[in-house]
Tab-separated table of C-alpha atoms and ligand atoms in Angstrom:
chain	number	residue	atom	x	y	z
A	199	MET	CA	-32.401	144.737	89.621
A	200	THR	CA	-33.493	141.419	91.075
A	201	ARG	CA	-36.532	139.974	89.350
A	202	TYR	CA	-38.884	137.996	91.475
A	203	ILE	CA	-42.522	137.066	91.376
A	204	GLU	CA	-44.055	140.018	93.199
A	205	LEU	CA	-47.089	138.970	95.226
A	206	PHE	CA	-46.484	141.383	98.091
A	207	SER	CA	-49.035	143.952	96.939
A	208	ASP	CA	-50.922	145.316	93.946
A	209	THR	CA	-49.193	148.633	94.722
A	210	LYS	CA	-45.978	147.139	93.297
A	211	THR	CA	-47.087	147.357	89.672
A	212	ARG	CA	-44.909	149.410	87.328
A	213	PRO	CA	-46.344	151.561	84.543
A	214	THR	CA	-46.386	149.671	81.250
A	215	ALA	CA	-44.736	151.014	78.095
A	216	ALA	CA	-48.137	152.090	76.749
A	217	MET	CA	-48.985	153.847	80.025
A	218	ARG	CA	-45.622	155.632	79.915
A	219	ALA	CA	-46.429	156.762	76.369
A	220	ALA	CA	-49.740	158.205	77.619
A	221	ILE	CA	-47.836	159.970	80.419
A	222	ALA	CA	-45.346	161.425	77.925
A	223	ALA	CA	-48.123	162.705	75.666
A	224	ALA	CA	-50.200	164.319	78.445
A	225	ASP	CA	-51.450	167.861	78.006
A	226	VAL	CA	-50.837	169.678	81.322
A	227	GLY	CA	-51.484	172.898	83.244
A	228	ASP	CA	-51.825	174.137	86.822
A	229	GLU	CA	-53.980	171.551	88.564
A	230	ALA	CA	-54.767	173.737	91.569
A	231	ALA	CA	-56.099	176.458	89.247
A	232	PHE	CA	-58.243	173.901	87.335
A	233	GLU	CA	-56.014	174.550	84.286
A	234	ASP	CA	-54.795	170.994	83.804
A	235	PRO	CA	-56.974	169.524	81.029
A	236	THR	CA	-55.912	165.953	81.768
A	237	VAL	CA	-56.744	166.218	85.475
A	238	ASN	CA	-60.042	167.910	84.625
A	239	ALA	CA	-60.892	165.091	82.203
A	240	LEU	CA	-60.001	162.501	84.838
A	241	CYS	CA	-62.205	164.170	87.461
A	242	GLU	CA	-65.167	164.262	85.068
A	243	ARG	CA	-64.563	160.646	84.150
A	244	VAL	CA	-64.452	159.516	87.786
A	245	ALA	CA	-67.522	161.543	88.768
A	246	ALA	CA	-69.481	159.885	85.942
A	247	LEU	CA	-68.123	156.426	86.780
A	248	LEU	CA	-69.194	156.799	90.415
A	249	GLY	CA	-72.502	158.535	89.632
A	250	LYS	CA	-71.561	161.729	91.475
A	251	GLU	CA	-71.646	165.424	90.566
A	252	ALA	CA	-67.944	166.079	90.939
A	253	ALA	CA	-64.567	164.590	91.838
A	254	LEU	CA	-61.102	165.689	92.842
A	255	PHE	CA	-57.689	164.154	92.216
A	256	THR	CA	-55.317	163.461	95.099
A	257	PRO	CA	-51.835	161.998	95.455
A	258	SER	CA	-53.096	159.006	97.441
A	259	GLY	CA	-56.039	157.038	98.689
A	260	THR	CA	-55.044	157.828	102.243
A	261	MET	CA	-55.516	161.507	101.446
A	262	CYS	CA	-58.987	160.771	100.033
A	263	ASN	CA	-59.987	159.092	103.299
A	264	GLN	CA	-58.510	161.897	105.369
A	265	ILE	CA	-60.135	164.662	103.330
A	266	ALA	CA	-63.542	162.979	103.139
A	267	LEU	CA	-63.759	162.272	106.859
A	268	ALA	CA	-62.576	165.792	107.735
A	269	VAL	CA	-65.299	167.261	105.518
A	270	LEU	CA	-68.064	164.984	106.801
A	271	GLY	CA	-67.256	165.204	110.527
A	272	ARG	CA	-66.248	167.715	113.191
A	273	PRO	CA	-63.687	167.180	115.970
A	274	GLY	CA	-65.181	164.963	118.657
A	275	ASP	CA	-67.601	163.284	116.233
A	276	GLU	CA	-67.495	159.541	115.719
A	277	VAL	CA	-66.892	157.389	112.634
A	278	ILE	CA	-68.315	153.864	112.698
A	279	CYS	CA	-66.361	151.316	110.652
A	280	ASP	CA	-65.033	147.771	110.782
A	281	ARG	CA	-62.086	147.079	113.094
A	282	THR	CA	-60.020	145.850	110.122
A	283	ALA	CA	-60.471	149.134	108.217
A	284	HIS	CA	-57.534	150.904	106.598
A	285	ILE	CA	-58.569	154.112	108.414
A	286	VAL	CA	-58.153	152.269	111.741
A	287	ASN	CA	-54.931	150.401	111.033
A	288	TYR	CA	-52.848	151.979	108.275
A	289	GLU	CA	-53.231	155.743	108.237
A	290	ALA	CA	-50.884	156.588	111.106
A	291	GLY	CA	-53.754	157.727	113.304
A	292	GLY	CA	-54.728	160.381	110.753
A	293	VAL	CA	-58.437	160.220	111.490
A	294	GLY	CA	-57.690	161.411	115.026
A	295	ALA	CA	-54.728	163.628	114.202
A	296	ASN	CA	-56.163	165.379	111.138
A	297	ALA	CA	-59.922	165.390	111.563
A	298	GLY	CA	-60.139	164.971	115.364
A	299	LEU	CA	-62.629	162.158	114.924
A	300	ASN	CA	-63.291	159.221	117.217
A	301	LEU	CA	-63.360	155.748	115.648
A	302	LEU	CA	-65.871	153.117	116.731
A	303	ALA	CA	-64.640	149.831	115.273
A	304	LEU	CA	-67.118	146.971	114.798
A	305	ASP	CA	-66.175	143.304	114.754
A	306	GLY	CA	-67.531	142.343	111.350
A	307	GLU	CA	-67.113	139.235	109.233
A	308	ARG	CA	-64.076	139.554	106.941
A	309	GLY	CA	-64.211	143.324	107.157
A	310	ARG	CA	-67.955	143.624	106.634
A	311	TYR	CA	-70.328	144.393	109.486
A	312	GLY	CA	-74.032	143.706	109.282
A	313	VAL	CA	-76.901	146.118	109.642
A	314	GLU	CA	-77.808	144.640	113.052
A	315	GLN	CA	-74.243	145.219	114.257
A	316	LEU	CA	-74.534	148.805	113.121
A	317	ARG	CA	-77.910	149.183	114.825
A	318	ALA	CA	-76.475	147.835	118.072
A	319	ALA	CA	-73.599	150.343	117.839
A	320	LEU	CA	-75.843	153.398	117.456
A	321	ARG	CA	-75.654	155.453	120.619
A	322	PHE	CA	-78.476	156.850	122.639
A	323	PRO	CA	-77.979	160.608	122.217
A	324	LEU	CA	-76.273	161.707	125.389
A	325	ARG	CA	-74.081	164.694	126.203
A	326	HIS	CA	-71.374	162.312	127.512
A	327	ALA	CA	-71.065	160.364	124.266
A	328	PRO	CA	-69.289	161.369	121.071
A	329	ARG	CA	-71.740	162.512	118.433
A	330	GLN	CA	-72.023	159.812	115.809
A	331	ARG	CA	-71.626	161.337	112.392
A	332	ILE	CA	-70.208	159.009	109.735
A	333	VAL	CA	-70.636	155.370	108.723
A	334	SER	CA	-67.691	154.043	106.705
A	335	VAL	CA	-67.235	150.874	104.657
A	336	GLU	CA	-64.334	149.460	102.655
A	337	GLN	CA	-65.189	147.914	99.266
A	338	THR	CA	-63.430	145.499	98.860
A	339	SER	CA	-62.204	144.862	102.396
A	340	ASN	CA	-58.424	144.640	102.402
A	341	LEU	CA	-57.812	142.854	105.722
A	342	GLY	CA	-61.028	140.957	105.065
A	343	GLY	CA	-59.199	139.177	102.234
A	344	GLY	CA	-60.638	141.153	99.348
A	345	ALA	CA	-64.172	140.320	100.459
A	346	VAL	CA	-66.928	142.099	98.541
A	347	TRP	CA	-69.786	143.755	100.420
A	348	PRO	CA	-72.979	142.365	98.832
A	349	ILE	CA	-75.159	145.164	97.495
A	350	GLU	CA	-78.062	144.177	99.792
A	351	GLN	CA	-75.806	144.507	102.835
A	352	LEU	CA	-74.586	147.929	101.713
A	353	ASP	CA	-78.152	149.064	101.029
A	354	ALA	CA	-79.276	147.976	104.501
A	355	VAL	CA	-76.332	149.724	106.169
A	356	THR	CA	-76.723	152.981	104.228
A	357	ALA	CA	-80.510	153.015	104.722
A	358	LEU	CA	-80.076	152.721	108.487
A	359	ALA	CA	-77.264	155.299	108.526
A	360	ARG	CA	-79.164	157.825	106.459
A	361	GLY	CA	-82.351	157.207	108.443
A	362	ARG	CA	-80.408	158.284	111.531
A	363	GLY	CA	-78.953	161.335	109.814
A	364	LEU	CA	-75.446	159.900	109.517
A	365	ALA	CA	-73.140	160.612	106.583
A	366	THR	CA	-71.837	157.669	104.544
A	367	HIS	CA	-68.288	157.106	103.323
A	368	MET	CA	-66.892	154.390	101.064
A	369	ASP	CA	-63.176	153.608	100.943
A	370	GLY	CA	-63.165	152.248	97.397
A	371	ALA	CA	-59.441	151.610	97.040
A	372	ARG	CA	-60.449	148.364	95.274
A	373	LEU	CA	-64.048	149.203	94.366
A	374	LEU	CA	-63.434	148.337	90.712
A	375	ASN	CA	-62.252	144.877	91.756
A	376	ALA	CA	-65.668	144.402	93.359
A	377	CYS	CA	-67.405	145.649	90.196
A	378	VAL	CA	-65.467	143.298	87.938
A	379	ALA	CA	-66.039	140.356	90.308
A	380	THR	CA	-69.807	140.843	90.577
A	381	GLY	CA	-70.878	142.841	87.512
A	382	VAL	CA	-72.474	145.491	89.734
A	383	PRO	CA	-71.642	148.966	88.322
A	384	ALA	CA	-69.477	151.281	90.440
A	385	ALA	CA	-72.207	153.938	90.496
A	386	ARG	CA	-74.643	151.400	91.970
A	387	TYR	CA	-72.257	150.442	94.775
A	388	ALA	CA	-71.598	154.144	95.371
A	389	ARG	CA	-75.227	155.262	95.095
A	390	ASP	CA	-75.993	155.921	98.739
A	391	PHE	CA	-72.570	157.212	99.755
A	392	ASP	CA	-71.874	160.879	100.350
A	393	ALA	CA	-68.177	160.300	99.704
A	394	VAL	CA	-66.522	157.581	97.619
A	395	TRP	CA	-63.079	157.241	96.096
A	396	ILE	CA	-61.028	154.913	93.933
A	397	ASP	CA	-57.293	154.307	93.884
A	398	PHE	CA	-55.271	154.239	90.662
A	399	SER	CA	-52.074	152.907	92.221
A	400	LYS	CA	-53.443	149.493	93.270
A	401	GLY	CA	-54.651	146.941	90.745
A	402	LEU	CA	-55.245	149.618	88.107
A	403	GLY	CA	-51.488	149.819	87.741
A	404	ALA	CA	-50.885	153.586	87.695
A	405	PRO	CA	-47.833	154.908	89.546
A	406	VAL	CA	-49.693	157.363	91.801
A	407	GLY	CA	-53.071	158.932	92.499
A	408	ALA	CA	-56.624	158.477	93.670
A	409	ALA	CA	-59.858	160.397	93.109
A	410	LEU	CA	-62.621	161.312	95.559
A	411	ALA	CA	-66.199	161.954	94.422
A	412	GLY	CA	-69.410	163.413	95.863
A	413	THR	CA	-71.783	166.333	95.430
A	414	ARG	CA	-70.463	169.598	94.045
A	415	ALA	CA	-70.773	171.203	97.492
A	416	PHE	CA	-68.871	168.295	99.098
A	417	ILE	CA	-66.053	168.539	96.543
A	418	GLU	CA	-65.822	172.297	97.064
A	419	GLU	CA	-65.226	171.713	100.784
A	420	ALA	CA	-62.920	168.810	99.959
A	421	TRP	CA	-60.788	171.176	97.879
A	422	ARG	CA	-60.237	173.422	100.893
A	423	VAL	CA	-59.020	170.450	102.939
A	424	LYS	CA	-56.886	169.142	100.042
A	425	GLN	CA	-55.212	172.549	99.961
A	426	ARG	CA	-54.712	172.453	103.748
A	427	TYR	CA	-53.129	168.979	103.636
A	428	GLY	CA	-50.718	169.990	100.881
A	429	GLY	CA	-52.463	167.886	98.258
A	430	ALA	CA	-53.012	170.663	95.705
A	431	MET	CA	-50.743	169.975	92.733
A	432	ARG	CA	-49.436	171.749	89.615
A	433	GLN	CA	-48.814	169.937	86.279
A	434	ALA	CA	-50.426	166.782	87.616
A	435	GLY	CA	-51.650	165.822	84.141
A	436	VAL	CA	-48.620	163.564	83.828
A	437	ILE	CA	-49.987	161.338	86.581
A	438	ALA	CA	-53.651	161.857	85.679
A	439	ALA	CA	-52.806	160.566	82.187
A	440	ALA	CA	-51.709	157.285	83.743
A	441	ALA	CA	-54.968	157.093	85.687
A	442	LEU	CA	-57.030	157.747	82.550
A	443	TYR	CA	-55.012	155.129	80.711
A	444	ALA	CA	-55.713	152.695	83.539
A	445	LEU	CA	-59.465	153.354	83.390
A	446	ASP	CA	-59.400	152.680	79.644
A	447	HIS	CA	-57.192	149.602	79.648
A	448	HIS	CA	-56.809	148.058	83.101
A	449	VAL	CA	-60.307	147.643	84.501
A	450	GLU	CA	-61.713	144.645	82.636
A	451	ARG	CA	-58.418	142.812	82.987
A	452	LEU	CA	-58.877	142.777	86.796
A	453	ALA	CA	-60.820	139.579	86.009
A	454	ASP	CA	-57.455	137.976	85.156
A	455	ASP	CA	-56.122	138.953	88.583
A	456	HIS	CA	-59.163	137.392	90.221
A	457	ALA	CA	-58.742	134.185	88.214
A	458	ASN	CA	-55.060	134.090	89.171
A	459	ALA	CA	-55.920	134.682	92.838
A	460	LYS	CA	-58.356	131.748	92.747
A	461	ARG	CA	-55.718	129.607	91.024
A	462	LEU	CA	-53.202	130.585	93.708
A	463	ALA	CA	-55.663	129.861	96.518
A	464	ALA	CA	-56.571	126.472	95.053
A	465	GLY	CA	-52.875	125.577	94.775
A	466	LEU	CA	-51.988	126.774	98.261
A	467	ALA	CA	-54.971	125.031	99.838
A	468	MET	CA	-53.586	121.711	98.555
A	469	LEU	CA	-50.316	122.187	100.451
A	470	ASP	CA	-49.756	120.533	103.819
A	471	GLY	CA	-49.401	123.170	106.509
A	472	ILE	CA	-51.585	125.874	105.004
A	473	ALA	CA	-54.991	126.844	106.325
A	474	LEU	CA	-56.989	128.471	103.559
A	475	ASP	CA	-60.519	128.101	102.258
A	476	PRO	CA	-60.267	128.938	98.540
A	477	ALA	CA	-64.000	129.676	98.461
A	478	THR	CA	-63.299	132.869	100.426
A	479	VAL	CA	-61.168	134.321	97.612
A	480	GLU	CA	-63.449	136.644	95.663
A	481	THR	CA	-61.040	139.185	94.180
A	482	ASN	CA	-57.249	139.643	94.083
A	483	LEU	CA	-56.214	139.256	97.725
A	484	VAL	CA	-55.255	135.845	99.129
A	485	TYR	CA	-54.613	135.525	102.865
A	486	PHE	CA	-53.432	132.213	104.246
A	487	ALA	CA	-52.479	131.029	107.707
A	488	LEU	CA	-49.794	128.585	108.746
A	489	ALA	CA	-51.579	125.593	110.234
A	490	PRO	CA	-51.003	124.728	113.905
A	491	GLY	CA	-48.060	122.335	114.019
A	492	VAL	CA	-46.102	124.109	111.265
A	493	ALA	CA	-42.778	125.102	112.861
A	494	LEU	CA	-42.168	128.089	110.539
A	495	ASP	CA	-43.567	131.503	111.321
A	496	ALA	CA	-44.902	133.840	108.623
A	497	LYS	CA	-41.813	136.060	108.567
A	498	THR	CA	-39.474	133.094	108.042
A	499	LEU	CA	-41.703	131.664	105.335
A	500	CYS	CA	-41.616	135.023	103.519
A	501	GLU	CA	-37.813	135.263	103.789
A	502	ARG	CA	-37.310	131.742	102.461
A	503	ALA	CA	-39.787	132.237	99.634
A	504	LEU	CA	-38.057	135.483	98.649
A	505	ALA	CA	-34.695	133.713	98.574
A	506	ARG	CA	-36.337	131.417	95.996
A	507	GLY	CA	-37.732	134.314	93.947
A	508	VAL	CA	-41.267	134.691	95.300
A	509	ARG	CA	-42.272	137.685	97.401
A	510	VAL	CA	-45.263	137.414	99.717
A	511	GLY	CA	-46.006	139.491	102.828
A	512	ALA	CA	-46.275	138.564	106.516
A	513	MET	CA	-49.429	140.163	107.919
A	514	GLY	CA	-49.162	138.606	111.371
A	515	PRO	CA	-47.092	135.984	113.214
A	516	ARG	CA	-48.796	133.181	111.261
A	517	LEU	CA	-50.673	135.069	108.564
A	518	VAL	CA	-49.387	135.670	105.019
A	519	ARG	CA	-50.852	137.746	102.190
A	520	ALA	CA	-50.358	137.202	98.451
A	521	VAL	CA	-51.822	139.666	95.956
A	522	THR	CA	-52.290	139.227	92.222
A	523	HIS	CA	-52.019	142.138	89.777
A	524	LEU	CA	-51.064	142.947	86.192
A	525	ASP	CA	-47.417	141.974	86.636
A	526	VAL	CA	-48.324	138.448	87.813
A	527	SER	CA	-49.223	135.732	85.276
A	528	ALA	CA	-50.869	132.323	85.698
A	529	PRO	CA	-47.478	130.548	85.241
A	530	ASP	CA	-46.032	132.885	87.929
A	531	VAL	CA	-48.786	131.726	90.257
A	532	ASP	CA	-47.905	128.077	89.626
A	533	VAL	CA	-44.241	128.785	90.352
A	534	ALA	CA	-45.223	130.587	93.560
A	535	VAL	CA	-47.279	127.626	94.768
A	536	GLY	CA	-44.345	125.328	94.038
A	537	VAL	CA	-41.906	127.552	95.924
A	538	ILE	CA	-44.140	127.924	98.983
A	539	GLY	CA	-44.603	124.157	98.985
A	540	GLU	CA	-40.815	123.680	98.960
A	541	VAL	CA	-40.374	126.157	101.808
A	542	LEU	CA	-42.995	124.374	103.907
A	543	ARG	CA	-41.338	121.008	103.323
A	544	GLY	CA	-38.036	122.514	104.485
B	630	PLP	C1	-54.188	151.082	99.857
B	630	PLP	C2	-55.424	151.387	100.594
B	630	PLP	C3	-55.692	152.687	101.040
B	630	PLP	C4	-54.701	153.813	100.879
B	630	PLP	O1	-54.381	154.085	99.583
B	630	PLP	P1	-52.947	154.753	99.222
B	630	PLP	O2	-53.142	155.186	97.819
B	630	PLP	O3	-51.913	153.685	99.399
B	630	PLP	O4	-52.747	155.888	100.178
B	630	PLP	C5	-56.883	152.926	101.679
B	630	PLP	N1	-57.773	151.947	101.867
B	630	PLP	C6	-57.561	150.692	101.466
B	630	PLP	C7	-58.606	149.657	101.678
B	630	PLP	C8	-56.367	150.353	100.830
B	630	PLP	O5	-56.151	149.096	100.449
């Protein structure tokens, strides 16, 4: 197996030896019959963490988004979100295909739209228009470069949404990164959301799984859709054990990832040919552009960096993403900056 410094994504983490020991020791049962004690413990833990009545475990974050939106909306209804959102760009059209929902994508700032943008997007009720039903946010914003929605901005958006009778949904794939970066508790960020979920397979370092939370009635409906989508599992305690382990041991350490991301951004910003404002790096995602005049494109830069042992991802013709996580150390970051510098110099 080739070893390289893996900055492609925080999904690339491998379970640690201690996490594997927790997996091996897991008490299990039939998840779909609520007989798996480890899954049940995880669901209670996540519900409490997010300040909700109940939660359910799913194989992926994508499934959490798909289930939540299908429960909150009806075919022909509209979801308002940012144009960079995962539900718009990376779920294979599932919001339309599975839930039959229309997406209205706003042009926010680094993945975050403002309350006035939302107000301007609210439709005059008209038989010709889709019925607006759900307002969705992504905390942190992935394509927004790991940007954190400030709590005041979320409060303004949810107050307007709820005032108009709209449901609220939070894609919290990296919600705990936001919490660690700002000190705001997850339950506070999630307070005014009808549906909210966290992913275990990103920076938390578990091999698989996500959990969706809401009211008891919401989770009951969510279970029906989980069953329909083939997400009901059996002895899922083996993966829930990894998620529980991650909640115990891998949350506070996200601060290290954020420090490493800032270190990476500071290093990259010093290089000739890179356009990056390190002040925009708040969590563990670092996006940088190739400056005008640089002959390389993003794909070539990634190939040449990989040949030198550093893996970063092309996100556009001239846009590159580097992500820090528990398998990336501060010395790794320094090596990566050196390698990218060499590639740029030819
Ligand atoms: C990764 C991600 C998802 C999907 O999660 P999976 O567990 O990979 O299905 C959804 N939203 C955001 C913002 C993500 O980064």
